Short mmCIF file of N, CA and C in Angstrom, two decimals:
data_model
loop_
_atom_site.label_atom_id
_atom_site.label_comp_id
_atom_site.label_asym_id
_atom_site.label_seq_id
_atom_site.Cartn_x
_atom_site.Cartn_y
_atom_site.Cartn_z
N UNK A 1 -44.19 -47.80 17.77
CA UNK A 1 -43.60 -47.20 17.63
C UNK A 1 -43.75 -46.24 15.89
N UNK A 2 -43.49 -44.65 16.23
CA UNK A 2 -44.37 -44.09 14.96
C UNK A 2 -43.38 -44.24 13.80
N UNK A 3 -43.43 -44.09 13.14
CA UNK A 3 -42.35 -43.92 11.15
C UNK A 3 -41.33 -43.01 11.69
N UNK A 4 -41.61 -41.94 12.64
CA UNK A 4 -40.12 -41.04 12.57
C UNK A 4 -39.16 -41.11 13.58
N UNK A 5 -39.81 -42.20 13.85
CA UNK A 5 -38.80 -42.93 14.88
C UNK A 5 -37.40 -43.93 14.07
N UNK A 6 -37.70 -43.58 13.34
CA UNK A 6 -36.31 -44.32 11.80
C UNK A 6 -35.64 -42.97 11.34
N UNK A 7 -33.92 -43.57 11.20
CA UNK A 7 -33.27 -42.40 10.56
C UNK A 7 -33.43 -42.08 8.98
N UNK A 8 -34.41 -43.04 7.90
CA UNK A 8 -34.41 -42.57 6.95
C UNK A 8 -35.55 -43.94 6.56
N UNK A 9 -35.69 -44.15 5.38
CA UNK A 9 -36.82 -45.19 5.03
C UNK A 9 -35.83 -45.95 3.86
N UNK A 10 -35.50 -47.30 4.40
CA UNK A 10 -35.18 -48.12 3.34
C UNK A 10 -35.97 -49.26 2.86
N UNK A 11 -36.21 -49.27 1.73
CA UNK A 11 -37.37 -50.38 0.61
C UNK A 11 -36.20 -51.14 0.44
N UNK A 12 -37.34 -52.64 0.48
CA UNK A 12 -37.18 -54.03 0.65
C UNK A 12 -37.04 -54.76 -1.12
N UNK A 13 -38.23 -53.95 -1.03
CA UNK A 13 -38.27 -54.38 -2.73
C UNK A 13 -37.02 -54.81 -3.50
N UNK A 14 -37.32 -56.04 -4.15
CA UNK A 14 -36.56 -56.03 -5.54
C UNK A 14 -34.60 -56.18 -4.27
N UNK A 15 -34.90 -56.18 -2.90
CA UNK A 15 -33.21 -56.96 -2.70
C UNK A 15 -33.27 -57.90 -1.88
N UNK A 16 -32.51 -58.51 -2.55
CA UNK A 16 -32.14 -60.11 -2.22
C UNK A 16 -31.57 -60.79 -0.72
N UNK A 17 -32.61 -61.63 0.11
CA UNK A 17 -31.79 -61.81 1.47
C UNK A 17 -30.19 -62.10 1.28
N UNK A 18 -30.46 -62.83 0.44
CA UNK A 18 -29.37 -63.94 0.46
C UNK A 18 -28.18 -62.86 0.08
N UNK A 19 -28.65 -62.10 -0.42
CA UNK A 19 -26.79 -60.77 -0.18
C UNK A 19 -27.09 -59.89 0.62
N UNK A 20 -27.55 -59.78 1.99
CA UNK A 20 -27.83 -59.17 3.31
C UNK A 20 -26.37 -59.30 4.23
N UNK A 21 -25.40 -60.51 4.09
CA UNK A 21 -25.11 -61.42 4.25
C UNK A 21 -23.61 -61.32 3.54
N UNK A 22 -22.36 -61.20 3.51
CA UNK A 22 -21.34 -60.82 2.87
C UNK A 22 -20.61 -62.36 3.83
N UNK A 23 -20.13 -62.47 2.46
CA UNK A 23 -18.86 -64.21 3.37
C UNK A 23 -18.20 -63.47 4.26
N UNK A 24 -17.48 -62.56 4.73
CA UNK A 24 -16.99 -62.71 5.35
C UNK A 24 -18.24 -62.45 6.88
N UNK A 25 -19.18 -62.09 7.07
CA UNK A 25 -20.53 -61.73 7.90
C UNK A 25 -20.42 -63.42 7.60
N UNK A 26 -20.38 -64.49 6.60
CA UNK A 26 -21.38 -64.98 7.47
C UNK A 26 -20.05 -66.69 7.70
N UNK A 27 -18.93 -66.05 7.96
CA UNK A 27 -17.65 -66.37 8.52
C UNK A 27 -17.58 -66.27 10.13
N UNK A 28 -18.17 -65.34 10.42
CA UNK A 28 -18.11 -65.05 11.77
C UNK A 28 -19.32 -65.49 12.44
N UNK A 29 -20.64 -66.16 11.60
CA UNK A 29 -21.29 -67.41 12.29
C UNK A 29 -21.33 -68.45 12.23
N UNK A 30 -19.83 -68.86 11.29
CA UNK A 30 -19.51 -70.27 11.38
C UNK A 30 -20.64 -70.81 10.45
N UNK A 31 -21.11 -70.12 9.64
CA UNK A 31 -21.92 -70.55 8.14
C UNK A 31 -20.64 -71.18 7.09
N UNK A 32 -21.11 -72.54 6.92
CA UNK A 32 -20.03 -73.59 6.61
C UNK A 32 -20.93 -73.68 4.87
N UNK A 33 -22.11 -73.44 4.73
CA UNK A 33 -22.73 -73.76 3.17
C UNK A 33 -23.08 -72.60 2.85
N UNK A 34 -23.70 -72.62 1.49
CA UNK A 34 -23.54 -71.32 0.54
C UNK A 34 -25.50 -71.13 1.19
N UNK A 35 -25.89 -69.96 1.36
CA UNK A 35 -27.10 -69.52 1.19
C UNK A 35 -28.54 -70.26 0.39
N UNK A 36 -29.31 -70.42 0.92
CA UNK A 36 -30.26 -70.78 -0.08
C UNK A 36 -31.04 -70.62 0.18
N UNK A 37 -31.67 -69.47 -1.28
CA UNK A 37 -32.68 -69.04 -1.28
C UNK A 37 -34.22 -69.45 -1.03
N UNK A 38 -35.40 -68.85 -0.58
CA UNK A 38 -36.45 -69.76 -0.84
C UNK A 38 -37.63 -68.13 -0.75
N UNK A 39 -39.02 -68.41 -0.26
CA UNK A 39 -40.08 -68.45 0.08
C UNK A 39 -41.07 -68.44 1.18
N UNK A 40 -41.14 -67.59 2.17
CA UNK A 40 -41.97 -67.02 2.98
C UNK A 40 -42.92 -67.26 3.63
N UNK A 41 -43.64 -68.89 2.92
CA UNK A 41 -45.22 -69.29 3.04
C UNK A 41 -46.03 -67.84 4.17
N UNK A 42 -45.50 -67.60 5.69
CA UNK A 42 -46.34 -67.02 6.25
C UNK A 42 -46.52 -65.70 5.50
N UNK A 43 -44.97 -64.69 5.38
CA UNK A 43 -45.07 -63.65 4.93
C UNK A 43 -44.98 -63.01 2.78
N UNK A 44 -45.37 -64.36 2.76
CA UNK A 44 -45.78 -64.26 1.30
C UNK A 44 -43.84 -63.10 0.70
N UNK A 45 -43.24 -63.26 1.15
CA UNK A 45 -41.96 -62.68 1.17
C UNK A 45 -40.58 -63.36 0.69
N UNK A 46 -39.74 -62.56 -0.19
CA UNK A 46 -38.67 -64.00 -0.40
C UNK A 46 -37.29 -64.16 1.55
N UNK A 47 -36.97 -65.40 1.14
CA UNK A 47 -36.36 -65.51 2.15
C UNK A 47 -35.03 -66.11 1.82
N UNK A 48 -33.84 -65.97 2.60
CA UNK A 48 -33.06 -66.81 2.72
C UNK A 48 -32.08 -67.56 3.84
N UNK A 49 -32.46 -68.19 3.77
CA UNK A 49 -31.02 -69.74 4.76
C UNK A 49 -30.19 -69.64 4.77
N UNK A 50 -29.70 -69.22 5.72
CA UNK A 50 -28.03 -69.65 6.13
C UNK A 50 -27.65 -70.94 7.28
N UNK A 51 -27.39 -72.23 7.36
CA UNK A 51 -27.14 -73.16 7.99
C UNK A 51 -25.63 -72.92 8.62
N UNK A 52 -25.45 -73.87 9.67
CA UNK A 52 -24.52 -73.68 10.60
C UNK A 52 -24.71 -75.20 11.06
N UNK A 53 -23.50 -75.83 11.70
CA UNK A 53 -23.70 -77.05 12.59
C UNK A 53 -24.63 -77.27 13.53
N UNK A 54 -24.89 -76.06 14.16
CA UNK A 54 -26.44 -76.27 15.27
C UNK A 54 -27.81 -75.65 15.07
N UNK A 55 -27.74 -75.62 13.69
CA UNK A 55 -28.91 -74.48 13.28
C UNK A 55 -29.09 -73.63 12.03
N UNK A 56 -29.87 -72.57 12.16
CA UNK A 56 -30.68 -72.07 10.84
C UNK A 56 -30.01 -70.49 11.20
N UNK A 57 -30.11 -69.90 10.77
CA UNK A 57 -29.89 -68.11 10.44
C UNK A 57 -30.96 -68.05 9.02
N UNK A 58 -31.75 -67.29 8.96
CA UNK A 58 -32.58 -66.80 8.52
C UNK A 58 -32.98 -65.51 8.35
N UNK A 59 -33.12 -64.71 7.05
CA UNK A 59 -33.44 -63.10 6.53
C UNK A 59 -34.80 -63.69 5.10
N UNK A 60 -35.51 -62.74 6.41
CA UNK A 60 -36.43 -62.62 4.97
C UNK A 60 -36.88 -61.03 4.59
N UNK A 61 -37.64 -60.70 3.94
CA UNK A 61 -37.51 -59.35 3.68
C UNK A 61 -38.84 -59.08 3.07
N UNK A 62 -39.93 -59.22 4.50
CA UNK A 62 -41.14 -59.01 4.46
C UNK A 62 -41.16 -57.03 3.73
N UNK A 63 -42.29 -57.55 3.08
CA UNK A 63 -42.98 -55.72 1.81
C UNK A 63 -44.63 -56.47 1.91
N UNK A 64 -44.72 -57.03 2.62
CA UNK A 64 -46.47 -57.40 2.87
C UNK A 64 -46.69 -56.54 3.70
N UNK A 65 -46.19 -56.36 4.57
CA UNK A 65 -46.73 -55.67 6.27
C UNK A 65 -45.63 -54.87 6.71
N UNK A 66 -46.40 -53.92 8.16
CA UNK A 66 -45.11 -53.39 8.92
C UNK A 66 -45.20 -53.87 9.57
N UNK A 67 -44.25 -53.91 10.48
CA UNK A 67 -43.82 -54.26 11.88
C UNK A 67 -45.00 -54.55 13.06
N UNK A 68 -45.81 -53.11 12.80
CA UNK A 68 -47.19 -53.33 13.75
C UNK A 68 -47.86 -53.62 13.37
N UNK A 69 -48.11 -55.43 13.25
CA UNK A 69 -48.34 -56.70 12.72
C UNK A 69 -48.17 -57.52 13.85
N UNK A 70 -46.75 -57.19 14.93
CA UNK A 70 -46.67 -58.13 15.88
C UNK A 70 -46.57 -56.97 16.96
N UNK A 71 -46.77 -56.04 16.97
CA UNK A 71 -47.37 -55.38 18.06
C UNK A 71 -48.62 -55.17 18.14
N UNK A 72 -49.30 -54.79 17.14
CA UNK A 72 -50.58 -55.05 17.01
C UNK A 72 -51.60 -57.14 17.98
N UNK A 73 -50.66 -57.24 18.05
CA UNK A 73 -51.60 -58.89 18.13
C UNK A 73 -52.05 -59.39 17.07
N UNK A 74 -51.75 -58.75 15.51
CA UNK A 74 -52.34 -59.77 14.68
C UNK A 74 -51.73 -61.56 13.92
N UNK A 75 -50.49 -60.24 14.26
CA UNK A 75 -49.46 -62.32 14.31
C UNK A 75 -49.54 -62.47 15.14
N UNK A 76 -49.54 -63.82 15.40
CA UNK A 76 -49.72 -64.39 16.66
C UNK A 76 -48.17 -64.91 17.14
N UNK A 77 -47.68 -64.04 18.40
CA UNK A 77 -46.25 -64.61 18.38
C UNK A 77 -46.52 -62.89 19.94
N UNK A 78 -45.06 -63.09 20.74
CA UNK A 78 -44.52 -62.24 21.68
C UNK A 78 -43.53 -61.40 21.54
N UNK A 79 -43.89 -60.37 20.81
CA UNK A 79 -43.52 -58.79 20.75
C UNK A 79 -42.82 -58.11 21.81
N UNK A 80 -41.30 -57.86 21.96
CA UNK A 80 -40.26 -57.14 23.45
C UNK A 80 -39.58 -56.58 22.62
N UNK A 81 -39.86 -55.02 22.54
CA UNK A 81 -39.16 -53.81 22.25
C UNK A 81 -37.80 -54.35 22.44
N UNK A 82 -36.88 -53.35 21.09
CA UNK A 82 -34.99 -53.83 21.30
C UNK A 82 -35.09 -52.87 21.57
N UNK A 83 -33.69 -52.77 21.14
CA UNK A 83 -32.55 -51.36 21.64
C UNK A 83 -32.28 -51.59 19.76
N UNK A 84 -32.70 -49.80 19.30
CA UNK A 84 -32.41 -49.84 17.50
C UNK A 84 -31.28 -50.49 17.12
N UNK A 85 -32.00 -51.50 16.09
CA UNK A 85 -30.46 -51.21 15.42
C UNK A 85 -30.42 -50.55 13.76
N UNK A 86 -29.14 -49.88 14.13
CA UNK A 86 -28.72 -49.08 13.00
C UNK A 86 -29.69 -48.17 12.57
N UNK A 87 -29.73 -47.89 14.62
CA UNK A 87 -30.70 -46.12 14.43
C UNK A 87 -32.27 -46.45 14.14
N UNK A 88 -32.65 -48.30 13.26
CA UNK A 88 -33.72 -48.30 13.02
C UNK A 88 -34.79 -48.87 14.47
N UNK A 89 -35.70 -48.46 14.20
CA UNK A 89 -36.48 -49.24 15.82
C UNK A 89 -36.07 -50.99 15.03
N UNK A 90 -36.52 -51.97 16.58
CA UNK A 90 -36.76 -53.25 15.95
C UNK A 90 -37.24 -53.97 17.47
N UNK A 91 -37.63 -55.25 17.04
CA UNK A 91 -38.61 -56.56 18.04
C UNK A 91 -38.03 -57.54 17.99
N UNK A 92 -37.90 -58.27 19.43
CA UNK A 92 -37.12 -59.30 18.84
C UNK A 92 -38.82 -60.15 19.47
N UNK A 93 -39.03 -61.14 18.83
CA UNK A 93 -40.16 -62.17 18.71
C UNK A 93 -39.97 -63.37 18.82
N UNK A 94 -40.47 -63.61 19.51
CA UNK A 94 -41.34 -65.10 20.21
C UNK A 94 -42.34 -65.98 19.55
N UNK A 95 -42.17 -67.34 19.64
CA UNK A 95 -43.46 -67.72 19.22
C UNK A 95 -44.46 -68.97 20.21
N UNK A 96 -45.12 -69.19 20.38
CA UNK A 96 -45.61 -69.73 20.96
C UNK A 96 -44.74 -70.94 20.81
N UNK A 97 -45.13 -72.76 22.01
CA UNK A 97 -44.77 -73.40 21.63
C UNK A 97 -43.68 -73.97 20.84
N UNK A 98 -42.82 -73.07 20.70
CA UNK A 98 -41.31 -73.04 20.36
C UNK A 98 -40.10 -72.35 20.84
N UNK A 99 -39.77 -73.22 21.57
CA UNK A 99 -38.52 -72.45 22.57
C UNK A 99 -36.97 -72.94 21.34
N UNK A 100 -36.85 -73.42 20.35
CA UNK A 100 -35.63 -73.41 19.44
C UNK A 100 -35.84 -72.27 18.55
N UNK A 101 -36.53 -71.09 18.57
CA UNK A 101 -36.28 -69.82 17.68
C UNK A 101 -36.82 -69.08 18.28
N UNK A 102 -35.87 -67.85 17.91
CA UNK A 102 -35.72 -66.41 18.47
C UNK A 102 -36.12 -65.76 17.31
N UNK A 103 -36.77 -64.38 16.70
CA UNK A 103 -36.38 -63.26 15.26
C UNK A 103 -36.32 -62.48 15.98
N UNK A 104 -36.04 -61.29 14.49
CA UNK A 104 -35.38 -60.25 14.76
C UNK A 104 -36.49 -58.94 14.31
N UNK A 105 -37.94 -58.46 14.73
CA UNK A 105 -37.96 -57.73 13.03
C UNK A 105 -36.67 -55.82 13.01
N UNK A 106 -37.05 -55.42 12.06
CA UNK A 106 -36.32 -54.33 12.33
C UNK A 106 -37.16 -53.03 11.33
N UNK A 107 -37.90 -52.74 11.90
CA UNK A 107 -38.98 -51.09 10.63
C UNK A 107 -38.31 -50.52 9.76
N UNK A 108 -37.86 -51.10 8.86
CA UNK A 108 -37.15 -49.84 7.79
C UNK A 108 -38.00 -49.73 6.47
N UNK A 109 -39.02 -49.49 6.18
CA UNK A 109 -40.47 -48.72 5.77
C UNK A 109 -41.26 -48.71 6.20
N UNK A 110 -42.17 -47.31 5.57
CA UNK A 110 -43.85 -47.91 5.93
C UNK A 110 -44.13 -49.31 5.37
N UNK A 111 -44.90 -50.48 5.91
CA UNK A 111 -45.43 -52.14 5.71
C UNK A 111 -44.17 -52.50 5.15
N UNK A 112 -42.70 -52.58 5.58
CA UNK A 112 -41.60 -53.44 5.25
C UNK A 112 -40.77 -53.73 6.61
N UNK A 113 -40.77 -54.90 6.78
CA UNK A 113 -39.58 -55.23 7.80
C UNK A 113 -38.35 -56.25 7.22
N UNK A 114 -37.46 -56.17 8.02
CA UNK A 114 -36.39 -57.14 7.84
C UNK A 114 -36.52 -58.65 9.34
N UNK A 115 -36.93 -59.51 8.58
CA UNK A 115 -37.07 -60.03 9.93
C UNK A 115 -35.77 -61.26 10.42
N UNK A 116 -35.13 -61.22 11.26
CA UNK A 116 -33.98 -62.08 10.77
C UNK A 116 -34.71 -63.21 12.19
N UNK A 117 -34.23 -64.46 11.48
CA UNK A 117 -34.54 -65.83 12.89
C UNK A 117 -33.49 -66.36 13.34
N UNK A 118 -32.94 -66.73 14.29
CA UNK A 118 -32.03 -67.91 14.38
C UNK A 118 -32.78 -69.30 14.95
N UNK A 119 -32.21 -70.07 15.11
CA UNK A 119 -33.50 -71.46 15.55
C UNK A 119 -31.99 -72.62 15.27
N UNK A 120 -31.90 -73.45 16.19
CA UNK A 120 -30.92 -74.41 16.49
C UNK A 120 -31.47 -75.95 16.59
N UNK A 121 -31.21 -76.44 15.83
CA UNK A 121 -31.54 -77.81 16.11
C UNK A 121 -31.99 -78.51 17.46
N UNK A 122 -32.76 -79.30 17.42
CA UNK A 122 -32.74 -79.91 18.43
C UNK A 122 -32.00 -80.73 18.63
N UNK A 123 -31.75 -80.71 19.95
CA UNK A 123 -30.97 -81.75 21.39
C UNK A 123 -29.78 -80.48 21.04
N UNK A 124 -29.60 -79.43 20.08
CA UNK A 124 -28.32 -78.57 20.19
C UNK A 124 -28.70 -77.25 21.10
N UNK A 125 -29.60 -77.21 21.26
CA UNK A 125 -30.19 -75.67 22.17
C UNK A 125 -28.78 -75.65 23.07
N UNK A 126 -28.09 -75.97 23.86
CA UNK A 126 -26.81 -75.40 24.68
C UNK A 126 -26.26 -74.82 24.06
N UNK A 127 -25.91 -75.32 22.93
CA UNK A 127 -24.97 -73.98 22.52
C UNK A 127 -25.16 -73.02 21.49
N UNK A 128 -26.65 -72.70 21.11
CA UNK A 128 -26.91 -71.78 20.96
C UNK A 128 -28.11 -71.00 21.61
N UNK A 129 -27.81 -70.66 23.50
CA UNK A 129 -28.68 -70.59 24.28
C UNK A 129 -29.05 -68.50 23.83
N UNK A 130 -28.31 -68.28 23.78
CA UNK A 130 -29.18 -67.06 23.51
C UNK A 130 -29.35 -66.17 22.36
N UNK A 131 -30.65 -67.15 21.74
CA UNK A 131 -30.96 -67.19 20.22
C UNK A 131 -31.90 -65.83 19.81
N UNK A 132 -32.11 -64.99 21.34
CA UNK A 132 -32.57 -63.90 20.76
C UNK A 132 -31.77 -63.06 19.73
N UNK A 133 -30.41 -63.06 21.09
CA UNK A 133 -29.22 -62.34 21.24
C UNK A 133 -28.61 -63.05 19.70
N UNK A 134 -28.66 -63.81 19.64
CA UNK A 134 -28.02 -64.33 18.15
C UNK A 134 -29.02 -64.38 16.66
N UNK A 135 -29.92 -63.77 16.83
CA UNK A 135 -30.65 -63.15 16.27
C UNK A 135 -30.64 -61.49 15.94
N UNK A 136 -30.76 -61.08 16.35
CA UNK A 136 -30.74 -59.67 16.52
C UNK A 136 -29.69 -59.41 16.61
N UNK A 137 -27.75 -60.71 16.53
CA UNK A 137 -26.53 -59.90 15.87
C UNK A 137 -26.48 -60.29 14.43
N UNK A 138 -27.54 -61.10 13.90
CA UNK A 138 -28.26 -61.50 12.58
C UNK A 138 -28.55 -59.97 11.58
N UNK A 139 -29.54 -59.80 12.31
CA UNK A 139 -30.76 -58.55 11.81
C UNK A 139 -28.79 -57.55 11.67
N UNK A 140 -27.87 -57.34 12.51
CA UNK A 140 -27.20 -56.28 12.83
C UNK A 140 -26.55 -56.12 11.76
N UNK A 141 -25.74 -57.38 11.38
CA UNK A 141 -25.35 -58.14 9.86
C UNK A 141 -25.36 -57.33 8.54
N UNK A 142 -26.63 -57.67 8.71
CA UNK A 142 -27.73 -57.54 7.47
C UNK A 142 -28.28 -56.00 7.80
N UNK A 143 -28.55 -55.25 8.27
CA UNK A 143 -27.95 -53.70 8.71
C UNK A 143 -27.09 -52.97 7.52
N UNK A 144 -26.52 -53.71 8.14
CA UNK A 144 -24.98 -53.28 8.12
C UNK A 144 -24.62 -52.89 6.48
N UNK A 145 -25.46 -54.54 5.85
CA UNK A 145 -24.85 -54.47 4.15
C UNK A 145 -25.82 -53.51 4.16
N UNK A 146 -27.12 -53.43 4.22
CA UNK A 146 -28.40 -52.87 3.49
C UNK A 146 -28.19 -51.37 3.92
N UNK A 147 -27.50 -51.07 5.07
CA UNK A 147 -27.53 -49.24 5.25
C UNK A 147 -27.18 -48.52 4.70
N UNK A 148 -25.20 -49.76 4.08
CA UNK A 148 -24.07 -49.37 3.31
C UNK A 148 -24.53 -49.66 1.68
N UNK A 149 -25.69 -50.44 1.65
CA UNK A 149 -25.86 -50.16 -0.18
C UNK A 149 -27.19 -49.15 -0.47
N UNK A 150 -27.63 -49.03 0.24
CA UNK A 150 -29.05 -48.39 0.40
C UNK A 150 -29.16 -46.49 0.15
#
């Protein structure tokens, strides 16, 4: 998908992934603990984990590659086109040998994307069966904050 399909560019440089999900949004996703900032080794990017009773949501601000890395096969995973989120192109990503998580990547700028992951704890799969939909809803929440602040 060409960059021109984005309504505008939103750079993620310097954005705090933990700040992209508000307290009100955390309540909607049954997140009861404080967000935990971290770093994704896979993306060499800052991320934030939000724990629930059945798993974890994670937001990663990827600034080291564009979403085309998934589409072109440079990354291991199955990418499926999704409906845009806040007008921005999006893909769902599932990884081989991982049936407990799904991620959604939102193409926000050249060489950057917002990566939202929903992961369910082993044995709790039935409590969050639609992980790709959960990842999408979490990405939508983060994009609401991101588009309002950019």
